[in-house]
Structure formats: C-alpha cells, structure tokens
C-alpha cells in the first residue's frame, strides 16, 4: 500500500484520481472543509468516472470542535451526483469501505464516504475480513472521450452520469445496509450515521429505517416504511438533507421542527427536543434529588485553549500585537486585573490570520489577530484590504504547513499585483495542529522515509519576493525590529520566524523563575501568552512544572525590569523569599 501526505486536499484528489485512472483502488481522506478545497477535481471525477475504485472519506464536524464551520457535506453527494455511504458505528466504518470500493468499480463512480466527529473518535471491537487484497497491474487505457473533458466530450458524459445515478438509486433499494427494523408502528424514524445510534437510545421501541447508503435515496423503501408506521420522523444532524428528499416524495414527515438544525447531537439533545415536542412523557424526576439550591456540578474553572509553553509563535504574536497597538479606555500595559479587554480597539497594523494552532493568538492575552477564514486566506485577505485602500499597514500571518498547503498562490498574487503587504511565515517545521504529520518542508514523507526538504526561502524568492528575512522565533527584539522595518517598505516582504515546535523539543534544565523584589507587577510577561506564567498577588509567577526553560525565555525578554531569571540563579542569591525558586 502506497500512502502520502499531499500539500493540500485538491492535490490529494488529483493524485488519487490519476491512480484510479490507472485501475488501482484509491482512498482519499480529508475533513469536511477539505472537500471544499478538493471540490474541483472531485466534481471532475464524477464526470469522467474513475475506472478503478475511488473512495473519498470526508469527516464532518457537527458542533465545530476544531473547525471554522459545521457544513453538511452530504450535499456534495447530491451536487456531484455520486453515492453517499454513512457508517453508524466502528464495524460499519470498517466493513462499508469494502462495499464502497465495489460500488465505485461497478458503477464507475467516485463514492463519498461520510464520517463525523463521533464516528471517527469512537472505537469498538471489530470483526475483520480475511481477504487477500486485489493487486491489479496498473494500466492506463487511453480514452480521450472519457478522460479529456472538452465541451463536446463533457456533453456526452452528462447523460451517462444521469443514467448512473438512476441505476445507483435502484441499487440503493436492495443495498443490505439500508434496512427496515420493525418496532412500535406508532412512530417510524428514518436516520443515518451516528444520529441513528442516539435515536435508538432515546426511542428504543420505535420502528426504524436505517440508511447507510443515504444518497441516492431508496424511494420505494422509504414509501414502504412510511406505509407501516403512523407517524414519520427524520432524526439527522445539521441540515434537513433526508427530510427534504422524503417530503419531496409527497410523504408527511417531521424533523427540523423538532430537532435542532445547528450543533452536534447526543442522546440528551434528542431527548430534550422530543419531550418539548410531546414525543415523550414529561421528564422524570431524578432518582436522588439534591437539596434545593445544590448543584451536582463541580465548580471547575474555564479552560480555554492556549498556545503551549515554549511555543515558537508566542514572541511573534507579542510583537505583532505591539505592531497593531491597542488604544482604548484602558492601557494594555496595565496588569490583567485592571484591563477591560472588550473596550480596547486596534488602531495600528491590521493582522490577518490563518488556520492553525496559532489562531489561538486571537484570544487574551495576545489579542493579535483581526481575521481568520480558511486555509491560506490570510495573504489574499491582506492584499484585498490593501487594495481596498485602508490606511493601516497590513500583515498576514501563516504557518509553514499552511503556506505549502495554500499560501503559495496568494503570495504570488501579491507579487503579480504589486502588493506591499508583509507576510509572516511561522515555521516550526511540522503540522502541529493536526498531529505533526509531514509536509514538503519537513524532509520526511508519510511513511517516515527521508524526502527532499523544500527550502522555504527559495520558494518565496522564486515567487518574486525580494525582501525576505529569517529570524529566530525566540529573539523578540529581532522580530520586532524586522517587522517594523518591513511594514515601512514599498514592496512585498516576507519574514520567516523559525523555531521548533514546543512538543518536539525536550525541555532544558534551566527553568525560569521570578525575582519577586525585581518584579513590579507590570504583567508584560503575562501578555506573552505562555500558560506557564500567571499573575498572583500583584506579581508574576512561573510554574516550573511546565516551563520549558531557558531555550525559550520570551517572557524574560519581554520583562522591562529583568526580573525573570533561571531558577538556579535565584537560588544562588541566597535570599529566601526574594525569588519563587526559593
């Protein structure tokens, strides 16, 4: 089995489609917003047909646990006119892949295999098949009328697509994972994916039509099921995808009138909605009611996500915040307990952000980002703001993996259209947010083998950027000086801020501490955003258990009183109580 990380989802889909044209089975996987990036070749694959089996796994994220939206990718199946497979548990997530490849090869179609956060994060015992994998000899059969989509050929392919989806609809009627599960005929529930499991918990006695191939809809099976029950209900996360198709059959059905259209489902969400709609009896009293006014919940503090201790992005964002200086009712240099962050306003440089763990710099205390939309958008947005005529300087921030993913073309646009924005590439030599997988700049491929390490500076210069700087991620003064020089230039600039991801560096022995006599409580170190630093009794405090040590020292560079020092130095002072190290 050959595997690779592609620079982005569009490239992955194109590589997968090329392999399928050669007659081999190919799997392309991504999260839901990744299919937006891959949609161009995805639609093309539907028009041409893949020849070999082509399965596209797309994992939706209801509730937006780690995403910028909660789009419902089931619509892509109907839009592209391809079959949609939805597993409801781990066993089906395994077994239905075999069916998906067989459907793809039988009908010469890509298959969209939709998972979701809960399906992808669940685990259970699975019975595996003892199957010898097919090993076809890769062979490309030339067929320009099938693979070359000039308008004349594309027009001939369209009727073929329509006939294919008609045949797939017939196939869906007898697909064994689409089945009626008889129960109480007073309520019939149509469901798919993880919502089916939740519905079974809340309505254990109801009748069910379980759909694992949910597009094209098996219309005769739906009508047969509807004729067996008194009331028809659709339970599905996000959009009324199934509900609208069922209603189009002329059937009376309820769904989103009862269950929410936003957010992730769980049994509690379905149960509360059902009780409100009168589908269940009134909520039963708790078995062991607590005394009046007493809560069973522990008073846990909020735990918002933060950059890691020793993160190489902290100094850059500290410098960017100062570049985009805040002005407002309260002084940002005041201690945190005297700031009212909601009343502060940016009046300096505009900072356009991107997708990655560094997006957390929008939160207090860094407050360093003004926009974030999607992968690679920061550079294009920065150019758009500049071309719109805003008076502020504009700086785009993007990670190294995101730059290789989709930042190269917008930077090329900046050069081509005479932009003067500054682009900051945060280079930690990994893809930190999603599991530290490789990318073209890491020097390692998906199988752990050595790969050519693409030189980031050469790529940037090759695009036509002449003002290129590489700075140490932990040298705060160098970062600030470089940024201030770049934003004043009348040409595009790129600043590569280079430092290793904190999760890939062994903490040094030289932990840092605070000289309590030297600390005046200005909280400059706290505003660096390191979770190892807190503010106690008017003084800074560094937690030695999570401080990564002297190799970072961004907080020390930010301290105007030079009150942050190695613990060994504080202990060597011999004055108990003057340093937290004592």
XYZ file of C-alpha atoms in Angstrom:
582
model
C 0.000 0.000 0.000
C 1.394 3.364 -1.030
C 0.496 6.381 1.149
C 1.386 10.062 1.042
C 0.607 13.410 2.613
C -0.256 15.781 -0.213
C 0.316 19.547 0.177
C -3.452 20.114 0.116
C -6.726 18.287 -0.495
C -7.054 19.370 -4.128
C -3.681 17.840 -4.920
C -4.597 14.696 -2.962
C -7.796 14.299 -5.002
C -5.912 14.793 -8.257
C -3.236 12.248 -7.283
C -5.964 9.816 -6.248
C -7.882 10.322 -9.482
C -4.754 9.737 -11.531
C -4.086 6.480 -9.677
C -7.704 5.392 -10.183
C -7.362 6.101 -13.923
C -4.571 3.524 -13.828
C -7.056 0.980 -12.497
C -5.936 0.695 -8.847
C -8.103 1.193 -5.782
C -7.514 4.603 -4.230
C -8.622 6.189 -0.957
C -8.502 9.960 -0.426
C -9.314 11.315 3.035
C -9.900 14.775 4.484
C -12.100 16.706 6.877
C -15.272 18.440 5.733
C -13.758 21.809 4.803
C -11.011 19.956 2.947
C -13.595 18.814 0.423
C -14.203 22.467 -0.398
C -10.567 22.669 -1.467
C -10.824 19.383 -3.376
C -14.215 20.059 -4.948
C -12.873 20.920 -8.427
C -11.247 17.525 -9.118
C -13.980 15.800 -7.057
C -16.632 17.015 -9.494
C -14.367 16.168 -12.425
C -14.014 12.603 -11.100
C -17.789 12.252 -11.168
C -17.956 13.401 -14.775
C -15.181 11.177 -16.111
C -15.624 8.231 -13.782
C -12.525 6.874 -12.044
C -12.268 3.409 -13.738
C -10.507 1.990 -10.658
C -12.233 2.197 -7.287
C -12.103 5.723 -5.838
C -13.442 6.348 -2.316
C -13.355 9.806 -0.752
C -13.607 9.924 3.047
C -14.911 13.236 4.363
C -15.307 13.691 8.130
C -17.913 16.289 9.120
C -17.588 18.218 12.377
C -21.028 18.984 13.869
C -20.512 21.289 16.809
C -17.297 22.689 15.297
C -14.924 21.031 17.754
C -11.965 22.033 15.601
C -13.345 23.785 12.543
C -14.456 27.157 11.263
C -17.904 25.883 10.242
C -20.173 22.860 10.542
C -21.176 22.456 6.903
C -23.106 19.328 5.992
C -21.119 17.529 3.302
C -23.971 15.201 2.386
C -24.974 17.929 -0.062
C -21.769 17.271 -2.001
C -23.060 13.807 -2.941
C -26.243 15.204 -4.454
C -24.363 18.133 -6.021
C -21.764 15.888 -7.687
C -24.263 13.054 -8.322
C -22.250 10.370 -6.548
C -23.352 7.745 -3.993
C -23.115 8.589 -0.292
C -22.164 5.997 2.335
C -22.623 6.728 6.071
C -21.468 4.261 8.745
C -23.238 4.249 12.103
C -20.504 2.544 14.169
C -16.931 1.255 14.033
C -17.873 -2.077 12.496
C -19.639 -0.388 9.611
C -16.839 2.155 9.251
C -14.603 -0.834 8.525
C -16.951 -3.069 6.568
C -18.625 -0.475 4.379
C -15.271 0.516 2.883
C -15.283 -2.822 1.019
C -18.787 -2.079 -0.279
C -17.787 1.457 -1.229
C -14.944 0.210 -3.430
C -17.180 -2.406 -5.030
C -19.833 0.229 -5.784
C -17.200 2.546 -7.207
C -15.847 -0.107 -9.553
C -19.235 -1.493 -10.547
C -20.750 1.887 -11.428
C -17.558 3.718 -12.485
C -18.142 6.439 -9.918
C -16.357 8.034 -7.004
C -18.039 7.241 -3.680
C -18.344 9.799 -0.889
C -17.832 8.084 2.467
C -19.061 10.438 5.201
C -17.882 10.107 8.756
C -18.380 12.574 11.584
C -16.532 13.598 14.723
C -18.182 10.983 16.935
C -17.869 8.126 14.466
C -14.206 8.978 13.870
C -13.423 9.264 17.586
C -15.266 6.144 18.704
C -13.725 2.710 18.997
C -15.107 -0.783 19.473
C -14.223 -4.384 18.748
C -14.425 -5.048 15.005
C -14.628 -8.326 13.126
C -12.170 -8.103 10.253
C -12.359 -9.938 6.979
C -9.761 -12.476 5.948
C -9.427 -11.136 2.427
C -6.500 -11.230 0.033
C -6.239 -7.670 -1.307
C -6.579 -7.234 -5.029
C -3.288 -6.342 -6.695
C -4.138 -5.193 -10.222
C -1.337 -4.344 -12.597
C -1.527 -0.556 -13.077
C -2.550 0.111 -16.647
C -3.857 3.264 -18.227
C -6.169 2.690 -21.184
C -6.245 5.737 -23.431
C -9.790 7.034 -23.886
C -9.833 10.779 -24.615
C -13.628 10.824 -24.961
C -13.845 9.624 -21.332
C -10.935 11.443 -19.723
C -10.494 14.664 -21.710
C -13.335 16.976 -20.806
C -13.514 19.355 -23.719
C -17.138 20.546 -24.055
C -18.002 18.013 -26.771
C -16.882 15.094 -24.599
C -18.359 16.547 -21.401
C -21.763 16.904 -23.064
C -21.697 13.192 -23.923
C -20.702 12.301 -20.340
C -23.608 14.127 -18.706
C -26.334 11.664 -19.806
C -24.056 8.843 -18.652
C -23.905 10.439 -15.181
C -27.703 10.723 -15.068
C -28.174 7.091 -16.068
C -25.570 6.062 -13.496
C -27.352 7.848 -10.635
C -30.642 6.202 -11.743
C -29.009 2.767 -11.581
C -27.484 3.631 -8.188
C -30.966 4.545 -6.911
C -32.167 1.083 -7.916
C -29.136 -0.450 -6.214
C -29.893 1.504 -3.011
C -33.309 -0.196 -2.778
C -31.670 -3.579 -2.103
C -28.423 -2.425 -0.501
C -28.287 -4.703 2.585
C -27.258 -1.933 4.984
C -30.397 0.031 4.086
C -32.963 -1.843 6.105
C -36.266 -1.595 7.932
C -36.083 -2.513 11.619
C -39.685 -3.150 12.758
C -40.881 -1.902 16.130
C -43.768 0.107 17.525
C -45.746 1.201 14.427
C -46.924 4.405 16.124
C -43.540 6.019 15.398
C -41.269 5.421 12.432
C -37.814 7.021 12.450
C -35.573 7.457 9.419
C -31.952 8.101 10.346
C -28.332 7.594 9.350
C -24.845 7.960 10.782
C -24.297 8.473 14.479
C -27.748 10.108 14.804
C -29.212 6.627 14.325
C -27.394 5.385 17.450
C -28.617 8.324 19.502
C -32.192 7.858 18.292
C -32.111 4.180 19.269
C -31.130 5.175 22.809
C -33.958 7.695 23.148
C -36.658 5.743 21.243
C -35.738 2.062 21.803
C -39.192 0.753 20.830
C -39.778 2.748 17.641
C -39.647 1.360 14.122
C -36.580 2.362 12.108
C -35.444 2.801 8.549
C -31.683 2.765 8.857
C -29.863 4.235 5.870
C -26.177 3.567 5.318
C -26.386 4.448 1.622
C -28.346 7.638 2.074
C -27.917 9.033 -1.432
C -29.421 8.333 -3.840
C -32.455 7.825 -1.614
C -34.139 4.398 -1.909
C -37.566 5.884 -2.592
C -39.547 2.623 -2.731
C -38.026 1.500 0.564
C -38.919 4.840 2.141
C -42.520 4.605 0.911
C -42.805 1.016 2.114
C -41.557 2.046 5.552
C -43.913 5.035 5.668
C -46.881 2.751 4.931
C -46.025 0.657 8.011
C -45.981 3.462 10.596
C -48.449 6.055 11.869
C -46.008 8.965 12.169
C -42.815 9.519 10.164
C -39.873 11.337 11.765
C -36.363 12.037 10.484
C -33.546 12.299 13.032
C -30.416 13.767 11.427
C -27.639 16.153 12.442
C -27.278 19.527 10.758
C -29.313 20.115 7.575
C -32.671 18.515 6.681
C -30.984 16.505 3.932
C -33.023 13.321 4.260
C -36.114 15.161 5.427
C -36.360 17.279 2.279
C -35.967 14.261 -0.013
C -38.622 12.327 1.936
C -41.002 15.292 1.822
C -40.418 15.577 -1.937
C -41.946 12.082 -2.236
C -45.247 13.562 -1.009
C -44.951 11.983 2.430
C -45.883 13.790 5.639
C -42.739 13.905 7.753
C -41.352 15.942 10.655
C -37.738 16.566 11.529
C -36.251 20.001 11.997
C -39.488 21.263 13.546
C -38.461 19.062 16.476
C -34.690 18.646 16.361
C -32.135 21.468 16.077
C -30.510 22.368 12.772
C -27.306 23.577 14.424
C -24.818 21.838 16.686
C -23.853 18.282 17.436
C -26.464 15.748 18.540
C -26.262 13.453 21.537
C -28.967 11.458 23.325
C -29.703 14.370 25.689
C -30.243 16.811 22.804
C -32.630 14.400 21.088
C -34.454 13.593 24.322
C -34.953 17.251 25.291
C -36.231 18.086 21.821
C -38.556 15.086 21.852
C -40.014 15.966 25.258
C -40.594 19.561 24.197
C -42.451 18.299 21.125
C -44.512 15.855 23.185
C -42.965 12.738 21.670
C -42.001 11.529 25.144
C -43.648 11.822 28.514
C -42.713 14.683 30.826
C -39.194 14.479 32.182
C -38.991 12.047 35.113
C -37.799 13.271 38.492
C -34.154 12.494 39.319
C -33.613 9.313 41.301
C -31.695 11.067 44.074
C -32.751 14.704 44.080
C -30.219 17.080 45.588
C -31.234 19.544 48.299
C -32.742 22.727 46.909
C -30.101 25.122 45.609
C -27.344 22.485 45.497
C -25.695 21.608 42.203
C -24.073 18.316 41.316
C -21.557 20.094 39.049
C -18.087 20.771 40.423
C -17.062 24.451 40.267
C -14.342 23.926 37.667
C -12.622 26.969 36.155
C -12.876 27.670 32.434
C -10.028 26.154 30.422
C -9.795 27.978 27.098
C -7.257 26.616 24.597
C -3.856 28.312 24.719
C -0.507 28.137 22.978
C 1.871 25.636 24.575
C 4.610 26.683 26.999
C 7.646 27.432 24.867
C 5.591 27.847 21.692
C 7.771 29.435 18.992
C 4.847 31.604 17.900
C 4.468 33.492 21.201
C 7.184 36.088 20.600
C 5.977 36.775 17.066
C 2.430 37.400 18.200
C 3.606 39.512 21.125
C 5.486 41.647 18.607
C 2.534 41.708 16.210
C 0.186 42.869 18.952
C 2.544 45.720 19.712
C 2.709 46.480 15.992
C -1.066 46.572 15.831
C -1.117 48.506 19.116
C -4.361 48.799 21.023
C -5.834 52.091 22.103
C -8.935 52.450 24.192
C -10.337 53.232 27.576
C -7.754 51.106 29.334
C -3.991 50.844 28.963
C -2.991 47.416 27.578
C 0.189 47.619 29.639
C -1.851 47.618 32.847
C -1.980 44.371 34.873
C -4.659 41.922 33.717
C -6.918 42.634 36.682
C -7.176 46.279 35.574
C -7.844 45.642 31.899
C -11.267 45.658 30.245
C -10.352 43.870 27.070
C -13.701 44.351 25.388
C -13.210 48.127 25.367
C -9.832 48.045 23.668
C -9.576 48.862 19.989
C -6.909 48.243 17.403
C -5.616 51.324 15.644
C -2.279 50.131 14.248
C -1.442 47.403 11.761
C -4.191 45.010 10.689
C -3.167 41.380 11.272
C -4.854 38.784 9.050
C -4.625 35.279 10.492
C -4.859 31.759 9.139
C -5.837 28.223 10.157
C -3.530 26.523 12.649
C -2.826 26.335 16.370
C -1.520 29.913 16.084
C -5.134 31.053 15.504
C -5.343 30.938 19.326
C -3.439 34.243 19.277
C -6.832 35.924 18.818
C -7.593 35.173 22.494
C -6.431 37.121 25.576
C -3.812 37.996 26.467
C -2.306 38.086 22.964
C -5.298 39.568 21.102
C -3.150 39.710 17.999
C -5.424 38.701 15.097
C -8.128 40.559 13.188
C -9.306 37.929 10.661
C -9.261 34.162 10.094
C -11.320 32.477 7.379
C -9.827 29.335 5.853
C -6.545 27.689 4.917
C -4.300 30.140 3.076
C -6.752 33.065 3.214
C -4.585 35.371 5.323
C -2.355 36.512 2.458
C -5.186 37.061 -0.016
C -7.241 38.924 2.585
C -4.272 41.140 3.425
C -3.865 42.054 -0.240
C -7.593 42.738 -0.533
C -7.513 45.081 2.451
C -4.558 46.937 0.967
C -6.168 47.224 -2.480
C -9.366 48.451 -0.857
C -7.386 51.465 0.332
C -7.234 51.030 4.106
C -4.729 53.392 5.686
C -3.328 50.842 8.135
C -0.345 48.678 7.380
C -1.414 45.084 6.784
C 0.434 41.969 7.930
C -0.555 38.397 7.024
C 0.359 35.507 9.335
C 0.527 31.901 8.124
C 2.201 28.673 9.267
C 4.767 26.771 7.234
C 2.490 23.801 6.526
C -0.423 26.102 5.675
C 1.833 28.108 3.371
C 2.700 24.946 1.442
C -0.979 23.936 1.566
C -2.476 27.061 0.014
C -0.336 30.120 0.737
C 1.946 29.999 -2.303
C -0.632 31.143 -4.858
C -1.904 34.178 -2.884
C 1.685 35.294 -2.251
C 2.254 35.007 -5.989
C -0.821 37.212 -6.397
C 0.728 39.800 -4.070
C 3.861 39.922 -6.217
C 1.966 39.964 -9.514
C -0.405 42.743 -8.452
C 2.251 44.953 -6.841
C 1.122 44.487 -3.267
C 3.240 45.819 -0.413
C 1.939 43.700 2.457
C 4.209 41.907 4.911
C 3.747 38.151 5.246
C 4.925 36.389 8.399
C 5.514 32.653 7.944
C 5.657 30.888 11.300
C 7.995 27.987 10.551
C 8.020 25.297 13.249
C 8.887 22.540 10.746
C 5.785 20.469 11.364
C 1.985 20.421 11.116
C 1.409 20.917 14.807
C -2.359 21.387 14.961
C -3.383 18.092 13.378
C -0.873 15.519 14.549
C 2.615 16.548 13.439
C 2.347 14.961 10.019
C 4.931 15.815 7.419
C 4.737 18.423 4.674
C 7.107 19.420 1.865
C 9.254 21.434 4.269
C 9.855 18.719 6.880
C 12.121 16.349 4.970
C 10.069 13.246 5.876
C 7.263 11.586 3.904
C 4.090 9.919 5.179
C 5.851 6.560 5.572
C 8.691 8.032 7.627
C 11.210 7.890 4.820
C 13.602 10.763 4.067
C 12.269 13.185 1.471
C 13.608 16.275 -0.213
C 13.169 19.180 2.182
C 11.813 22.104 0.224
C 13.662 25.327 1.018
C 11.053 27.830 2.177
C 13.254 30.848 1.476
C 13.967 29.661 -2.070
C 10.251 29.160 -2.736
C 9.460 32.677 -1.514
C 12.272 34.225 -3.561
C 11.243 32.139 -6.552
C 7.792 33.735 -6.386
C 9.463 37.119 -6.860
C 9.690 38.404 -3.276
C 12.996 40.242 -2.906
C 12.721 41.374 0.739
C 12.999 38.085 2.652
C 14.142 37.734 6.291
C 14.696 34.711 8.526
C 14.571 35.432 12.256
C 14.892 33.406 15.448
C 11.451 32.643 16.895
C 12.731 33.342 20.420
C 14.551 36.606 19.667
C 11.860 39.133 20.487
C 13.925 42.214 19.672
C 14.992 40.833 16.291
C 11.384 40.018 15.409
C 10.150 43.478 16.389
C 12.917 45.309 14.540
C 12.421 43.220 11.403
C 8.651 43.672 11.367
C 8.836 47.426 11.863
C 11.320 47.698 9.009
C 9.260 45.523 6.659
C 5.931 47.291 7.065
C 7.564 50.586 6.049
C 8.841 49.197 2.741
C 7.058 49.907 -0.528
C 7.299 46.290 -1.712
C 6.152 42.874 -0.509
C 8.140 41.479 2.408
C 8.284 38.014 3.935
C 9.507 37.346 7.473
C 10.149 33.674 8.261
C 10.027 33.223 12.032
C 11.813 29.930 12.625
C 11.801 27.846 15.792
C 10.965 24.236 16.738
C 7.505 23.238 17.931
C 7.498 23.005 21.730
C 6.044 19.496 21.556
C 9.079 18.271 19.651
C 11.730 19.772 21.943
C 12.932 18.272 25.207
C 12.659 20.936 27.962
C 16.016 22.299 29.080
C 17.257 22.074 32.648
C 17.372 25.844 33.126
C 13.806 26.503 34.286
C 12.896 30.148 34.788
C 11.610 31.939 37.870
C 10.675 35.431 39.012
C 12.754 37.683 41.242
C 9.942 38.969 43.436
C 11.890 42.024 44.540
C 12.615 42.999 40.947
C 9.078 42.313 39.679
C 6.920 45.467 39.715
C 3.721 43.694 38.611
C 3.544 45.280 35.163
C 2.376 41.920 33.700
C 4.348 42.391 30.463
C 5.423 38.745 30.748
C 1.816 37.591 31.203
C 0.854 39.235 27.921
C 3.287 36.933 26.094
C 0.514 34.344 26.397
C 2.542 31.476 27.858
C 0.367 29.216 30.071
C 3.338 28.700 32.417
C 3.031 32.330 33.554
C 0.299 33.597 35.865
C -0.386 36.693 37.934
C -0.531 36.204 41.708
C -0.840 38.789 44.427
C 0.357 41.552 42.164
C 3.437 39.648 40.978
C 4.270 37.324 38.101
C 4.675 33.616 38.790
C 6.186 30.939 36.512
C 5.104 27.349 37.030
C 8.348 25.322 36.970
C 6.405 22.143 36.192
C 5.502 23.304 32.685
C 8.120 25.976 31.901
C 10.281 24.683 29.050
C 13.381 26.509 30.238
C 15.953 28.969 29.032
C 15.891 27.962 25.365
C 12.643 29.963 25.119
C 12.977 32.951 27.549
C 10.483 35.104 25.632
C 8.936 36.181 28.925
C 12.375 37.261 30.143
C 12.908 39.328 27.007
C 9.506 40.956 27.481
C 10.167 41.850 31.137
C 11.264 45.517 31.340
C 12.722 45.020 34.846
C 14.870 41.976 34.009
C 13.119 40.155 36.854
C 12.862 36.768 35.112
C 15.939 34.636 35.616
C 16.974 30.974 35.726
C 15.858 29.293 38.936
C 19.437 28.297 39.628
C 20.398 31.988 39.646
C 17.578 32.861 42.043
C 18.528 30.031 44.358
C 22.148 31.135 44.244
C 21.197 34.587 45.525
C 20.731 33.006 48.932
C 17.943 35.355 49.988
C 14.909 33.334 50.867
C 11.588 34.764 49.770
C 13.058 37.047 47.121
C 12.624 34.600 44.281
C 9.968 31.982 43.572
C 12.752 29.434 43.205
C 13.255 29.575 46.942
